[in-house]
Amino acid sequence: MKATAVHGRNLREDEDSGRDELTAVQAALAAEHAAVYGYGVVGGRIAGDRRKEAQAAYDGHRARRDALRREVRDLGGTPRAAAAAYELPFPVPDAAAAARLAAELEDRLAAVYADLVRSGGAARRKEAAAALREAAVRAVRWRGSGVAFPGLVERAVAATPSGAASASAGAL
């Protein structure tokens, strides 16, 4: 079957673009599920003076997760469910480790949202860029320093303790 050109693009390119966008939105949803779980751990270990910051991040990630569920449905997909539990990238026995975990969560979210910026349509791209910016700002607050280009794959891989990003569904 031959694809018909529409405004310089053919229908097959539009279909591929829609699948890429759905895949990127599903990845963002999975990352938000992991962030909500991770911030539950952070909230249980973080010192009192930073607990409000952790609660605000938790609430923000829950809201983004819920919005992404709706977006997946709008794109014709079935939203992926959260895992029952997630493997933490390192032990979190105290407040310092909880702050490192929060920064790690935000770094990973920035990488996922950078992918969504690349794959999304105009409106979704704008929202993904805002989410990337928010994740980068939160990462700086938790870590105390920033990176030149938040969301780059090289940064996400270098930030993991093992030096390799985990691809398993139950890993943060």
PDB file of C-alpha atoms in Angstrom:
ATOM      1  CA  MET A   1       0.000   0.000   0.000  1.00  0.00           C
ATOM      2  CA  LYS A   2       1.353   3.398  -0.968  1.00  0.00           C
ATOM      3  CA  ALA A   3       1.341   6.207   1.611  1.00  0.00           C
ATOM      4  CA  THR A   4      -0.274   9.467   0.554  1.00  0.00           C
ATOM      5  CA  ALA A   5       1.648  12.722   1.012  1.00  0.00           C
ATOM      6  CA  VAL A   6       0.092  15.313   3.301  1.00  0.00           C
ATOM      7  CA  HIS A   7       1.852  18.675   3.616  1.00  0.00           C
ATOM      8  CA  GLY A   8       5.244  17.249   2.659  1.00  0.00           C
ATOM      9  CA  ARG A   9       4.970  14.187   4.911  1.00  0.00           C
ATOM     10  CA  ASN A  10       3.542  10.824   4.091  1.00  0.00           C
ATOM     11  CA  LEU A  11       1.011   8.990   6.247  1.00  0.00           C
ATOM     12  CA  ARG A  12       3.521   6.299   7.193  1.00  0.00           C
ATOM     13  CA  GLU A  13       5.829   8.966   8.677  1.00  0.00           C
ATOM     14  CA  ASP A  14       2.886  10.350  10.667  1.00  0.00           C
ATOM     15  CA  GLU A  15       2.040   6.869  11.988  1.00  0.00           C
ATOM     16  CA  ASP A  16       5.680   6.245  12.961  1.00  0.00           C
ATOM     17  CA  SER A  17       5.815   9.638  14.655  1.00  0.00           C
ATOM     18  CA  GLY A  18       2.658   8.814  16.643  1.00  0.00           C
ATOM     19  CA  ARG A  19       4.131   5.482  17.803  1.00  0.00           C
ATOM     20  CA  ASP A  20       7.384   7.203  18.798  1.00  0.00           C
ATOM     21  CA  GLU A  21       5.426   9.795  20.746  1.00  0.00           C
ATOM     22  CA  LEU A  22       3.345   7.140  22.516  1.00  0.00           C
ATOM     23  CA  THR A  23       6.521   5.223  23.399  1.00  0.00           C
ATOM     24  CA  ALA A  24       8.108   8.381  24.821  1.00  0.00           C
ATOM     25  CA  VAL A  25       4.968   9.251  26.824  1.00  0.00           C
ATOM     26  CA  GLN A  26       4.851   5.683  28.204  1.00  0.00           C
ATOM     27  CA  ALA A  27       8.538   5.998  29.194  1.00  0.00           C
ATOM     28  CA  ALA A  28       7.798   9.277  30.970  1.00  0.00           C
ATOM     29  CA  LEU A  29       4.866   7.621  32.756  1.00  0.00           C
ATOM     30  CA  ALA A  30       7.107   4.750  33.889  1.00  0.00           C
ATOM     31  CA  ALA A  31       9.708   7.234  35.135  1.00  0.00           C
ATOM     32  CA  GLU A  32       7.060   9.154  37.071  1.00  0.00           C
ATOM     33  CA  HIS A  33       5.826   5.905  38.653  1.00  0.00           C
ATOM     34  CA  ALA A  34       9.408   5.238  39.779  1.00  0.00           C
ATOM     35  CA  ALA A  35       9.812   8.815  41.037  1.00  0.00           C
ATOM     36  CA  VAL A  36       6.653   8.593  43.136  1.00  0.00           C
ATOM     37  CA  TYR A  37       7.965   5.380  44.691  1.00  0.00           C
ATOM     38  CA  GLY A  38      11.437   6.858  45.148  1.00  0.00           C
ATOM     39  CA  TYR A  39      10.139   9.978  46.841  1.00  0.00           C
ATOM     40  CA  GLY A  40       8.289   7.736  49.275  1.00  0.00           C
ATOM     41  CA  VAL A  41      11.703   6.416  50.299  1.00  0.00           C
ATOM     42  CA  VAL A  42      13.204   9.924  50.319  1.00  0.00           C
ATOM     43  CA  GLY A  43      10.387  11.216  52.544  1.00  0.00           C
ATOM     44  CA  GLY A  44      10.993   8.439  55.047  1.00  0.00           C
ATOM     45  CA  ARG A  45      14.698   9.226  55.384  1.00  0.00           C
ATOM     46  CA  ILE A  46      15.085  12.947  54.750  1.00  0.00           C
ATOM     47  CA  ALA A  47      15.799  15.362  57.580  1.00  0.00           C
ATOM     48  CA  GLY A  48      12.942  17.520  58.842  1.00  0.00           C
ATOM     49  CA  ASP A  49      14.191  20.740  57.280  1.00  0.00           C
ATOM     50  CA  ARG A  50      13.913  19.246  53.762  1.00  0.00           C
ATOM     51  CA  ARG A  51      10.769  17.200  54.273  1.00  0.00           C
ATOM     52  CA  LYS A  52       8.507  19.917  52.787  1.00  0.00           C
ATOM     53  CA  GLU A  53      10.676  19.965  49.659  1.00  0.00           C
ATOM     54  CA  ALA A  54      10.386  16.185  49.360  1.00  0.00           C
ATOM     55  CA  GLN A  55       6.604  16.369  49.863  1.00  0.00           C
ATOM     56  CA  ALA A  56       6.261  19.057  47.177  1.00  0.00           C
ATOM     57  CA  ALA A  57       8.294  16.940  44.727  1.00  0.00           C
ATOM     58  CA  TYR A  58       6.232  13.858  45.575  1.00  0.00           C
ATOM     59  CA  ASP A  59       2.989  15.771  44.959  1.00  0.00           C
ATOM     60  CA  GLY A  60       4.331  17.213  41.708  1.00  0.00           C
ATOM     61  CA  HIS A  61       5.354  13.802  40.409  1.00  0.00           C
ATOM     62  CA  ARG A  62       1.982  12.316  41.315  1.00  0.00           C
ATOM     63  CA  ALA A  63       0.251  15.086  39.351  1.00  0.00           C
ATOM     64  CA  ARG A  64       2.529  14.557  36.316  1.00  0.00           C
ATOM     65  CA  ARG A  65       1.989  10.799  36.539  1.00  0.00           C
ATOM     66  CA  ASP A  66      -1.775  11.271  36.474  1.00  0.00           C
ATOM     67  CA  ALA A  67      -1.545  13.680  33.524  1.00  0.00           C
ATOM     68  CA  LEU A  68       0.670  11.232  31.620  1.00  0.00           C
ATOM     69  CA  ARG A  69      -1.881   8.469  32.153  1.00  0.00           C
ATOM     70  CA  ARG A  70      -4.457  10.669  30.445  1.00  0.00           C
ATOM     71  CA  GLU A  71      -2.024  11.486  27.624  1.00  0.00           C
ATOM     72  CA  VAL A  72      -1.352   7.799  26.962  1.00  0.00           C
ATOM     73  CA  ARG A  73      -5.109   7.201  26.697  1.00  0.00           C
ATOM     74  CA  ASP A  74      -5.477  10.241  24.414  1.00  0.00           C
ATOM     75  CA  LEU A  75      -2.811   8.727  22.128  1.00  0.00           C
ATOM     76  CA  GLY A  76      -4.788   5.456  21.972  1.00  0.00           C
ATOM     77  CA  GLY A  77      -2.580   3.481  24.342  1.00  0.00           C
ATOM     78  CA  THR A  78      -3.119   1.684  27.623  1.00  0.00           C
ATOM     79  CA  PRO A  79      -1.192   3.337  30.474  1.00  0.00           C
ATOM     80  CA  ARG A  80       1.423   1.092  32.026  1.00  0.00           C
ATOM     81  CA  ALA A  81       0.820   0.313  35.661  1.00  0.00           C
ATOM     82  CA  ALA A  82       3.356   1.018  38.363  1.00  0.00           C
ATOM     83  CA  ALA A  83       5.482  -1.833  39.628  1.00  0.00           C
ATOM     84  CA  ALA A  84       4.727  -3.088  43.128  1.00  0.00           C
ATOM     85  CA  ALA A  85       8.247  -2.057  44.163  1.00  0.00           C
ATOM     86  CA  TYR A  86      11.391  -0.668  42.565  1.00  0.00           C
ATOM     87  CA  GLU A  87      15.028  -1.533  43.079  1.00  0.00           C
ATOM     88  CA  LEU A  88      16.893   1.439  44.490  1.00  0.00           C
ATOM     89  CA  PRO A  89      20.159   2.353  42.728  1.00  0.00           C
ATOM     90  CA  PHE A  90      22.004   2.349  46.081  1.00  0.00           C
ATOM     91  CA  PRO A  91      21.190   1.870  49.785  1.00  0.00           C
ATOM     92  CA  VAL A  92      19.348   4.785  51.417  1.00  0.00           C
ATOM     93  CA  PRO A  93      20.061   4.501  55.158  1.00  0.00           C
ATOM     94  CA  ASP A  94      20.091   8.216  56.044  1.00  0.00           C
ATOM     95  CA  ALA A  95      19.190  11.773  55.021  1.00  0.00           C
ATOM     96  CA  ALA A  96      22.344  12.287  52.931  1.00  0.00           C
ATOM     97  CA  ALA A  97      21.608   9.180  50.865  1.00  0.00           C
ATOM     98  CA  ALA A  98      17.968  10.276  50.548  1.00  0.00           C
ATOM     99  CA  ALA A  99      19.073  13.603  49.060  1.00  0.00           C
ATOM    100  CA  ARG A 100      21.360  11.732  46.615  1.00  0.00           C
ATOM    101  CA  LEU A 101      18.435   9.495  45.652  1.00  0.00           C
ATOM    102  CA  ALA A 102      16.208  12.528  45.032  1.00  0.00           C
ATOM    103  CA  ALA A 103      18.874  14.052  42.770  1.00  0.00           C
ATOM    104  CA  GLU A 104      19.246  10.736  40.934  1.00  0.00           C
ATOM    105  CA  LEU A 105      15.487  10.494  40.408  1.00  0.00           C
ATOM    106  CA  GLU A 106      15.404  13.990  38.950  1.00  0.00           C
ATOM    107  CA  ASP A 107      18.386  13.300  36.679  1.00  0.00           C
ATOM    108  CA  ARG A 108      16.665  10.225  35.303  1.00  0.00           C
ATOM    109  CA  LEU A 109      13.423  12.126  34.806  1.00  0.00           C
ATOM    110  CA  ALA A 110      15.276  14.882  32.948  1.00  0.00           C
ATOM    111  CA  ALA A 111      16.665  12.277  30.539  1.00  0.00           C
ATOM    112  CA  VAL A 112      13.225  10.802  29.898  1.00  0.00           C
ATOM    113  CA  TYR A 113      11.679  14.218  29.353  1.00  0.00           C
ATOM    114  CA  ALA A 114      14.495  15.138  26.961  1.00  0.00           C
ATOM    115  CA  ASP A 115      13.435  12.110  24.894  1.00  0.00           C
ATOM    116  CA  LEU A 116       9.828  13.291  25.013  1.00  0.00           C
ATOM    117  CA  VAL A 117      10.887  16.760  23.831  1.00  0.00           C
ATOM    118  CA  ARG A 118      12.466  15.069  20.790  1.00  0.00           C
ATOM    119  CA  SER A 119       9.465  12.808  20.080  1.00  0.00           C
ATOM    120  CA  GLY A 120       6.486  14.938  21.025  1.00  0.00           C
ATOM    121  CA  GLY A 121       4.222  17.171  19.035  1.00  0.00           C
ATOM    122  CA  ALA A 122       4.322  20.929  19.588  1.00  0.00           C
ATOM    123  CA  ALA A 123       2.044  21.070  22.657  1.00  0.00           C
ATOM    124  CA  ARG A 124       3.528  17.948  24.231  1.00  0.00           C
ATOM    125  CA  ARG A 125       7.050  19.203  23.485  1.00  0.00           C
ATOM    126  CA  LYS A 126       6.342  22.403  25.417  1.00  0.00           C
ATOM    127  CA  GLU A 127       5.019  20.459  28.416  1.00  0.00           C
ATOM    128  CA  ALA A 128       7.953  18.018  28.298  1.00  0.00           C
ATOM    129  CA  ALA A 129      10.429  20.917  28.198  1.00  0.00           C
ATOM    130  CA  ALA A 130       8.756  22.390  31.287  1.00  0.00           C
ATOM    131  CA  ALA A 131       8.983  19.008  33.056  1.00  0.00           C
ATOM    132  CA  LEU A 132      12.652  18.691  32.068  1.00  0.00           C
ATOM    133  CA  ARG A 133      13.353  22.168  33.459  1.00  0.00           C
ATOM    134  CA  GLU A 134      11.550  21.369  36.724  1.00  0.00           C
ATOM    135  CA  ALA A 135      13.474  18.109  37.117  1.00  0.00           C
ATOM    136  CA  ALA A 136      16.769  19.889  36.455  1.00  0.00           C
ATOM    137  CA  VAL A 137      15.983  22.591  39.028  1.00  0.00           C
ATOM    138  CA  ARG A 138      15.002  20.002  41.646  1.00  0.00           C
ATOM    139  CA  ALA A 139      18.177  18.008  40.936  1.00  0.00           C
ATOM    140  CA  VAL A 140      20.272  21.140  41.533  1.00  0.00           C
ATOM    141  CA  ARG A 141      18.456  21.802  44.794  1.00  0.00           C
ATOM    142  CA  TRP A 142      19.022  18.251  46.012  1.00  0.00           C
ATOM    143  CA  ARG A 143      22.600  17.937  44.796  1.00  0.00           C
ATOM    144  CA  GLY A 144      23.742  21.494  45.354  1.00  0.00           C
ATOM    145  CA  SER A 145      25.199  21.777  41.836  1.00  0.00           C
ATOM    146  CA  GLY A 146      23.978  21.507  38.290  1.00  0.00           C
ATOM    147  CA  VAL A 147      25.022  20.226  34.898  1.00  0.00           C
ATOM    148  CA  ALA A 148      25.361  22.178  31.672  1.00  0.00           C
ATOM    149  CA  PHE A 149      22.833  20.135  29.693  1.00  0.00           C
ATOM    150  CA  PRO A 150      20.358  18.287  31.934  1.00  0.00           C
ATOM    151  CA  GLY A 151      18.735  15.255  30.389  1.00  0.00           C
ATOM    152  CA  LEU A 152      21.610  14.152  28.182  1.00  0.00           C
ATOM    153  CA  VAL A 153      22.052  10.390  28.094  1.00  0.00           C
ATOM    154  CA  GLU A 154      25.762  10.724  28.891  1.00  0.00           C
ATOM    155  CA  ARG A 155      24.887  12.509  32.137  1.00  0.00           C
ATOM    156  CA  ALA A 156      22.249   9.931  33.129  1.00  0.00           C
ATOM    157  CA  VAL A 157      24.666   7.039  32.593  1.00  0.00           C
ATOM    158  CA  ALA A 158      27.512   8.761  34.439  1.00  0.00           C
ATOM    159  CA  ALA A 159      25.228   9.554  37.383  1.00  0.00           C
ATOM    160  CA  THR A 160      24.432   5.918  38.184  1.00  0.00           C
ATOM    161  CA  PRO A 161      26.664   4.346  40.842  1.00  0.00           C
ATOM    162  CA  SER A 162      27.433   1.335  38.647  1.00  0.00           C
ATOM    163  CA  GLY A 163      28.139   3.464  35.576  1.00  0.00           C
ATOM    164  CA  ALA A 164      25.306   1.859  33.599  1.00  0.00           C
ATOM    165  CA  ALA A 165      21.662   2.736  33.530  1.00  0.00           C
ATOM    166  CA  SER A 166      19.315  -0.013  34.612  1.00  0.00           C
ATOM    167  CA  ALA A 167      16.807  -1.106  32.008  1.00  0.00           C
ATOM    168  CA  SER A 168      14.694  -3.355  34.200  1.00  0.00           C
ATOM    169  CA  ALA A 169      11.094  -2.333  34.818  1.00  0.00           C
ATOM    170  CA  GLY A 170      11.493  -2.603  38.576  1.00  0.00           C
ATOM    171  CA  ALA A 171      14.584  -0.403  38.789  1.00  0.00           C
ATOM    172  CA  LEU A 172      14.548   3.282  39.551  1.00  0.00           C
TER     173      LEU A 172
END
